[in-house]
mmCIF file of C-alpha atoms in Angstrom:
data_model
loop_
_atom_site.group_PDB
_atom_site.id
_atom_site.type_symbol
_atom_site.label_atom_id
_atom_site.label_comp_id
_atom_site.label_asym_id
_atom_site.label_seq_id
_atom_site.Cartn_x
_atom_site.Cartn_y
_atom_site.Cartn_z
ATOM 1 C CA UNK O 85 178.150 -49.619 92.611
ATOM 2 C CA UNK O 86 177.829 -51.755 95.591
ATOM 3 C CA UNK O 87 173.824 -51.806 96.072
ATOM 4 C CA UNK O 88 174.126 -52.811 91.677
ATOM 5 C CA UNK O 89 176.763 -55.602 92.959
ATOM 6 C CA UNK O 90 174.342 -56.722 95.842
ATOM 7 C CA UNK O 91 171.324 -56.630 93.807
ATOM 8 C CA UNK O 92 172.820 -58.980 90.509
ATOM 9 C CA UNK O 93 174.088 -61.241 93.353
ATOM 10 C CA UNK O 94 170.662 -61.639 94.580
ATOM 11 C CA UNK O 95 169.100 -61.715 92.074
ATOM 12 C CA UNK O 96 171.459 -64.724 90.553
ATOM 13 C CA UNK O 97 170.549 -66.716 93.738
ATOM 14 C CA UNK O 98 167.017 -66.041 92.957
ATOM 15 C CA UNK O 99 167.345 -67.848 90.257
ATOM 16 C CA UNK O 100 169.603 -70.200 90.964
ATOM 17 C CA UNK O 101 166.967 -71.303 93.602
ATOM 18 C CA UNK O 102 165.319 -73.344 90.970
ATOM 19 C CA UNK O 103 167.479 -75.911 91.064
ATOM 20 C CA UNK O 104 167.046 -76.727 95.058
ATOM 21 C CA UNK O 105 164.618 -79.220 96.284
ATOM 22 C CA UNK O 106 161.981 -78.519 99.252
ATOM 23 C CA UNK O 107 162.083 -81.525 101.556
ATOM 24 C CA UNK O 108 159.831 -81.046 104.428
ATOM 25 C CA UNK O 109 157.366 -83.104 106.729
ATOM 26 C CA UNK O 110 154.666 -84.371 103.520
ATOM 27 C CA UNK O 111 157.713 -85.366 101.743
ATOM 28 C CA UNK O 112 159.509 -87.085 105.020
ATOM 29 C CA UNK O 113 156.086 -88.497 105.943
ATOM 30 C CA UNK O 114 155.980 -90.361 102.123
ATOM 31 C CA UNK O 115 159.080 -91.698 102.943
ATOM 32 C CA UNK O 116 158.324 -93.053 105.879
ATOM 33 C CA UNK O 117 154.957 -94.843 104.135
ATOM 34 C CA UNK O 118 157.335 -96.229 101.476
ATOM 35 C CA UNK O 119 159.491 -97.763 104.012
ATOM 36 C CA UNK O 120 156.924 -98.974 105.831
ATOM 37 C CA UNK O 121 155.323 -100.958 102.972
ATOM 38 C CA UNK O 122 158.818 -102.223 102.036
ATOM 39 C CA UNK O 123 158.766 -104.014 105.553
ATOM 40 C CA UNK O 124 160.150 -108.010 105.119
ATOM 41 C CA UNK O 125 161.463 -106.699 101.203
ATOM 42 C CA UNK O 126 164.405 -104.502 101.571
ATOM 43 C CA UNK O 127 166.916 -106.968 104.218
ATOM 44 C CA UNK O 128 169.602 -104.036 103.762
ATOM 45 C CA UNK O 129 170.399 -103.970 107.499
ATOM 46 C CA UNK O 130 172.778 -100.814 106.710
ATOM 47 C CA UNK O 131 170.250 -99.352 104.696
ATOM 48 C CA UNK O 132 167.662 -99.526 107.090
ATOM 49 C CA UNK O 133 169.549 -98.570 109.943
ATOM 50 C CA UNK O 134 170.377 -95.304 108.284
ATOM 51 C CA UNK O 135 167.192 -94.095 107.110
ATOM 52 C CA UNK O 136 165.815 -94.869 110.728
ATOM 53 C CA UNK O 137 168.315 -92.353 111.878
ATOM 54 C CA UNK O 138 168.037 -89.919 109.169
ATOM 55 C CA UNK O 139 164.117 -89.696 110.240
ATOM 56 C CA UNK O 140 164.811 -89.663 113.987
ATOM 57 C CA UNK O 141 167.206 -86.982 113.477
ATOM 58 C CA UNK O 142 166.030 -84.946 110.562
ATOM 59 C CA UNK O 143 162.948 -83.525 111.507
ATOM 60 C CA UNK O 144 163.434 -80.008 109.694
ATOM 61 C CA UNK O 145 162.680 -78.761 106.352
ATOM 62 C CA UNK O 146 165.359 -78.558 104.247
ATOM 63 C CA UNK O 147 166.415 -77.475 100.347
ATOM 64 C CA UNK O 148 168.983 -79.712 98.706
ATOM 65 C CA UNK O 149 170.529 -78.983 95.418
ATOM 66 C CA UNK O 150 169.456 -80.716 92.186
ATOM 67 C CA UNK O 151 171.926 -80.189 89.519
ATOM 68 C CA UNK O 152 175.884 -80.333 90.137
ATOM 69 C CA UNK O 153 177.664 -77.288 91.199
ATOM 70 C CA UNK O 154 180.434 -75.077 88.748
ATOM 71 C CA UNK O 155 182.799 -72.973 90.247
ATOM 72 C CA UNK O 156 182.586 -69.185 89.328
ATOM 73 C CA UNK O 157 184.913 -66.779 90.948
ATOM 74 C CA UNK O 158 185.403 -68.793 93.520
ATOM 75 C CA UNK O 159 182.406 -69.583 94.309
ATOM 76 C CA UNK O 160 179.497 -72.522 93.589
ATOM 77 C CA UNK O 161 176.847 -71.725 91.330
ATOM 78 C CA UNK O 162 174.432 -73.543 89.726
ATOM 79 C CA UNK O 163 173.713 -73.202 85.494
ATOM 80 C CA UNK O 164 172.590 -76.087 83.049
ATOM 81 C CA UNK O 165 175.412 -76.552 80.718
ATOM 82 C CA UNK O 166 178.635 -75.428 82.627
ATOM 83 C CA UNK O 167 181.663 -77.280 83.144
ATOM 84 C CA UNK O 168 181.206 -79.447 86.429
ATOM 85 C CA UNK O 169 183.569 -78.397 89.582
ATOM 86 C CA UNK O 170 185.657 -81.727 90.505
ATOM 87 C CA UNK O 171 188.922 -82.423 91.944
ATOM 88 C CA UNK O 172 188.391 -80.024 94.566
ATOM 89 C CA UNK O 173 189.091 -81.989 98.269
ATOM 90 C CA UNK O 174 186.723 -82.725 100.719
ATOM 91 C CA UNK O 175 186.940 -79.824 103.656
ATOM 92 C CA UNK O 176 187.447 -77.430 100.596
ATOM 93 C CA UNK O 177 184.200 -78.051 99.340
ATOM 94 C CA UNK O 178 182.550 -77.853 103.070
ATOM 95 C CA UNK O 179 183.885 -74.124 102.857
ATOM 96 C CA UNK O 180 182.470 -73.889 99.512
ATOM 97 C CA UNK O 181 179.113 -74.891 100.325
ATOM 98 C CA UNK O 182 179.395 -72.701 103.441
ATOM 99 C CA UNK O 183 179.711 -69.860 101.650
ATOM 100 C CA UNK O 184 177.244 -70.361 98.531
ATOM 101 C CA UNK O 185 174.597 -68.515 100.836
ATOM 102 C CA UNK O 186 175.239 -68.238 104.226
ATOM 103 C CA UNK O 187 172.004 -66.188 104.401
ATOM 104 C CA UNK O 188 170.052 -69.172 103.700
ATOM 105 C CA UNK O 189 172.615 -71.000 106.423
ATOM 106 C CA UNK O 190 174.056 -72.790 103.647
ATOM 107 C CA UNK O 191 176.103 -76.192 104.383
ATOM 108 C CA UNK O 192 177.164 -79.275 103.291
ATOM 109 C CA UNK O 193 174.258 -82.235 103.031
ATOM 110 C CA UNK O 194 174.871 -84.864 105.478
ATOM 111 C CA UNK O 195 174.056 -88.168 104.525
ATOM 112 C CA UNK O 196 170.769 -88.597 106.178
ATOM 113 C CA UNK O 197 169.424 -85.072 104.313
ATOM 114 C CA UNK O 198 170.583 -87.153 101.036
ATOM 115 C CA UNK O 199 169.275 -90.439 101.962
ATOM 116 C CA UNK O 200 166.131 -89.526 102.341
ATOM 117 C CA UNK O 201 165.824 -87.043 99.615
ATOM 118 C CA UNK O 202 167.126 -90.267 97.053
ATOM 119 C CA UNK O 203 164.395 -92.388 98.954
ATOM 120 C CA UNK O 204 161.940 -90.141 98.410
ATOM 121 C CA UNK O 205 162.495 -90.630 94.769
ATOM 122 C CA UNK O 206 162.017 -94.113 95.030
ATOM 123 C CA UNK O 207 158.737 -94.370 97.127
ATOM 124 C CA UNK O 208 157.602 -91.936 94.020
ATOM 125 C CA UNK O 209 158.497 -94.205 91.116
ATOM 126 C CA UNK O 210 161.916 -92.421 89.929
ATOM 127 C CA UNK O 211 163.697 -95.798 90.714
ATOM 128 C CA UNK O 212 163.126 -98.340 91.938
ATOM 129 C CA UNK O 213 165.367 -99.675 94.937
ATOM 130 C CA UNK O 214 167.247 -102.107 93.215
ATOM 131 C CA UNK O 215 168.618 -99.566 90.886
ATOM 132 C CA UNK O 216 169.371 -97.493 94.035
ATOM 133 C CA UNK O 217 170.972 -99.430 96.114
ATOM 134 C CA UNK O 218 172.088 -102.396 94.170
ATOM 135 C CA UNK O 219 172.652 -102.076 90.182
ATOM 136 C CA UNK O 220 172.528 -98.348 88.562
ATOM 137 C CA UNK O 221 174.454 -99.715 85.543
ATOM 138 C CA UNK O 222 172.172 -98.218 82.741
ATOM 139 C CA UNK O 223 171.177 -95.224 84.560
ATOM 140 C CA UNK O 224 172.841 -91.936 84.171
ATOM 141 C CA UNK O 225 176.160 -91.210 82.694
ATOM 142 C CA UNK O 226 177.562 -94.501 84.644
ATOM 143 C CA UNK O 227 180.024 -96.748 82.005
ATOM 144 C CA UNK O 228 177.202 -99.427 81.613
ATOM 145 C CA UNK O 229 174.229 -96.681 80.897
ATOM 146 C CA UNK O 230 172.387 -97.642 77.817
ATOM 147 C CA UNK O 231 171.292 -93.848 77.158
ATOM 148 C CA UNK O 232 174.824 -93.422 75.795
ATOM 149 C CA UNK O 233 175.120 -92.596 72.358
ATOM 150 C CA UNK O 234 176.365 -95.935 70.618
ATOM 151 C CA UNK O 235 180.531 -95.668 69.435
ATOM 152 C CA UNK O 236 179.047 -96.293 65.911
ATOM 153 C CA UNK O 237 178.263 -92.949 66.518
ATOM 154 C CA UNK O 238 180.356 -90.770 66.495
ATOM 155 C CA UNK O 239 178.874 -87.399 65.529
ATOM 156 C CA UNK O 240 177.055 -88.029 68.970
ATOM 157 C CA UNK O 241 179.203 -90.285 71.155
ATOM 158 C CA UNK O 242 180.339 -89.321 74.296
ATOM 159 C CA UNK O 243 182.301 -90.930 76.997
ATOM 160 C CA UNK O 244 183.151 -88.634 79.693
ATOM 161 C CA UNK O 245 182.497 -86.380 82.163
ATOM 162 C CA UNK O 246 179.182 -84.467 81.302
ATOM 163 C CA UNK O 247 178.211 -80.791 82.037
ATOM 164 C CA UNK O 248 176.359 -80.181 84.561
ATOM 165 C CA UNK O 249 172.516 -80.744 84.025
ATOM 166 C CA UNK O 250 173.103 -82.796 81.007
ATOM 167 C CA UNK O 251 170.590 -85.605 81.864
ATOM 168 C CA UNK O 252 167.821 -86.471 83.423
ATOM 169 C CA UNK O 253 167.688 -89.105 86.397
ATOM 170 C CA UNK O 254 165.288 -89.894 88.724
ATOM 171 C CA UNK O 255 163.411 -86.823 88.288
ATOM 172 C CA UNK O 256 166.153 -84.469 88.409
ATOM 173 C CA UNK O 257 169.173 -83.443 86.814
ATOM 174 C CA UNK O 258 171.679 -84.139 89.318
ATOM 175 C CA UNK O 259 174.644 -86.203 87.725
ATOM 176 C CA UNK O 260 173.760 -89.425 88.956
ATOM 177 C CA UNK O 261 176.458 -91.921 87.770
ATOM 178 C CA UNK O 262 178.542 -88.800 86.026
ATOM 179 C CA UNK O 263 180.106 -87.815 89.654
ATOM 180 C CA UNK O 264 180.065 -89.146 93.531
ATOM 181 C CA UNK O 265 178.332 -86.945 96.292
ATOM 182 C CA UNK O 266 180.198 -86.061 98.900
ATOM 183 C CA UNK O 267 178.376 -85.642 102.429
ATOM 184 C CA UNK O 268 179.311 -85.279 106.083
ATOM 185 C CA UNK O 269 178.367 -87.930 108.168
ATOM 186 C CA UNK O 270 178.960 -88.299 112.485
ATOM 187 C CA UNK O 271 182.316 -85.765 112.002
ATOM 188 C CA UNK O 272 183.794 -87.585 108.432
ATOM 189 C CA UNK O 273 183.321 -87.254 105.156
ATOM 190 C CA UNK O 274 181.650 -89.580 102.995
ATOM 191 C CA UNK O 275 181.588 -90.717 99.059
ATOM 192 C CA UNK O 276 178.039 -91.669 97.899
ATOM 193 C CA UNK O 277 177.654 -93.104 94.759
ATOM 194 C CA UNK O 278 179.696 -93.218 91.661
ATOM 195 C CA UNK O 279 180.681 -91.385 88.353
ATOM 196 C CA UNK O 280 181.391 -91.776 84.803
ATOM 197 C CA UNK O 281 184.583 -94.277 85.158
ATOM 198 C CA UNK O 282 182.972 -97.167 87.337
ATOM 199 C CA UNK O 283 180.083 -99.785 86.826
ATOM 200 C CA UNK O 284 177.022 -98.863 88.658
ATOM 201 C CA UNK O 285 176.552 -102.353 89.399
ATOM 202 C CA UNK O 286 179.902 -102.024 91.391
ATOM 203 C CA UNK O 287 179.398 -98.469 92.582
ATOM 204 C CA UNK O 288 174.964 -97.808 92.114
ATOM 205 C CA UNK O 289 173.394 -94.767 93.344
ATOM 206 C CA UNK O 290 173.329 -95.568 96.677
ATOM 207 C CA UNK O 291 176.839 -96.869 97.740
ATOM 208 C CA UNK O 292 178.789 -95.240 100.498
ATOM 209 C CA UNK O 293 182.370 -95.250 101.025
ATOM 210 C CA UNK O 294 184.943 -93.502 103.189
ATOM 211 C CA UNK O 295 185.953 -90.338 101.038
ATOM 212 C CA UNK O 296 189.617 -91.457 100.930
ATOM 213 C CA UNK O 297 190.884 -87.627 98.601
ATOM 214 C CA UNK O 298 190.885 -87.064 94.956
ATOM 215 C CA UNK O 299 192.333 -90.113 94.090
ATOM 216 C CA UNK O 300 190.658 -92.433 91.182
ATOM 217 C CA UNK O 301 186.805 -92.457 91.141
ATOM 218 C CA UNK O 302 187.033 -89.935 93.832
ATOM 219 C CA UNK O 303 188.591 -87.275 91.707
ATOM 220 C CA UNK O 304 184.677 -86.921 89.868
ATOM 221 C CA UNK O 305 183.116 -85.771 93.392
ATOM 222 C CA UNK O 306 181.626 -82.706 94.526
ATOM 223 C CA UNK O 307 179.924 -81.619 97.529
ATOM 224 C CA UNK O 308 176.121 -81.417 97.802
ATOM 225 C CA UNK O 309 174.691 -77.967 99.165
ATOM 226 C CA UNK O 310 171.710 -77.866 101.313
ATOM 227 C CA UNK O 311 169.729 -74.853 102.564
ATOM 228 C CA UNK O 312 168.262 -74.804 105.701
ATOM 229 C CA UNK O 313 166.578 -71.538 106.382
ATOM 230 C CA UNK O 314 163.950 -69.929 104.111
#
């Protein structure tokens, strides 16, 4: 009974596996090309502070999760179309993505692992940087998206929070403007991002805040799982 318990379990991780993302050097390397091109263009200071940390320090390969986690017997899993885990606290979720495969050596992302995976998605044409780090209004589920179906309607119209691999956005299926990231960064927890209540002009893809509990916008956040050994 045990070895049949074992097995399904492995075998669900299998195939839950598809919905991680391989970043290694090639993809870190494209990064760094983008940025480079983007020299005397992107005057972020913050921005470009960051991801010249996240490449001094993040020189290992690493999978990070694509679509937004469920909960299922207490634990994360990953399936198109289930309801997405939220109002779950910060060091909660740390646990949670501790445990999703500690095989694997399973954690939470920290922001550079998620800064440069979201870069990389710019230097290949998912976005482009203004909609990443400065208006993400009619992307994704955000209030402002104009891929929402229209109130006149209503057979189709939807205004809420979405299940989890609803949509598509840049490239993947990972709930951008339907819920805020939560990552670690130097010891604290961080928000990144926004979800289905806010303006992504106010709150776009790339906007980090303190991760204050699940108060307001914050209640719509969920951890973001990375994988670091093969």
């Amino acid at each position: 009974m045990e070895q049949r318990h074992n097995e399904s379990t492995q075998g669900k991780q299998k195939l839950e596996e598809t919905f991680f993302e391989l970043i290694t050097a090639k993809e870190r390397q494209e990064v760094i090309n983008w940025l480079e091109s983007q020299k005397g263009e992107v005057k972020n200071e913050e921005y470009i502070k960051i991801m010249k940390e996240a490449l001094e320090v993040v020189t290992y390969d690493y999978w990070i999760a694509t679509i937004e986690p469920s909960i299922e017997n207490e634990k994360i899993c990953y399936q198109e179309g289930k309801k997405v885990a939220t109002s779950i606290v910060a060091k909660e979720w740390q646990i949670l993505c501790q445990e999703y495969n500690p095989g694997r050596g399973s954690r939470m992302a920290s922001l550079y692992e998620l800064f440069i995976w979201y870069t990389l998605r710019v230097a290949k044409g998912y976005w482009t940087y203004e909609e990443f780090m400065q208006n993400s209004d009619r992307l994704g589920n955000y209030n402002g998206s104009n891929v929402r179906y229209s109130k006149k309607d209503p057979k189709h119209y939807k205004s809420g929070l979405e299940l989890a691999g609803t949509r598509e956005c840049g490239g993947y299926k990972d709930g951008q403007g339907n819920t805020c990231k939560i990552v670690t960064h130097k010891g604290k927890f961080l928000a990144v991002g926004g979800c289905y209540t806010v303006s992504g002009k106010k709150y776009p893809i790339g906007c980090i805040s303190l991760y204050y509990g699940v108060f307001k916008l914050h209640t719509y956040c969920h951890g973001v799982v990375v994988l670091t050994k093969p």
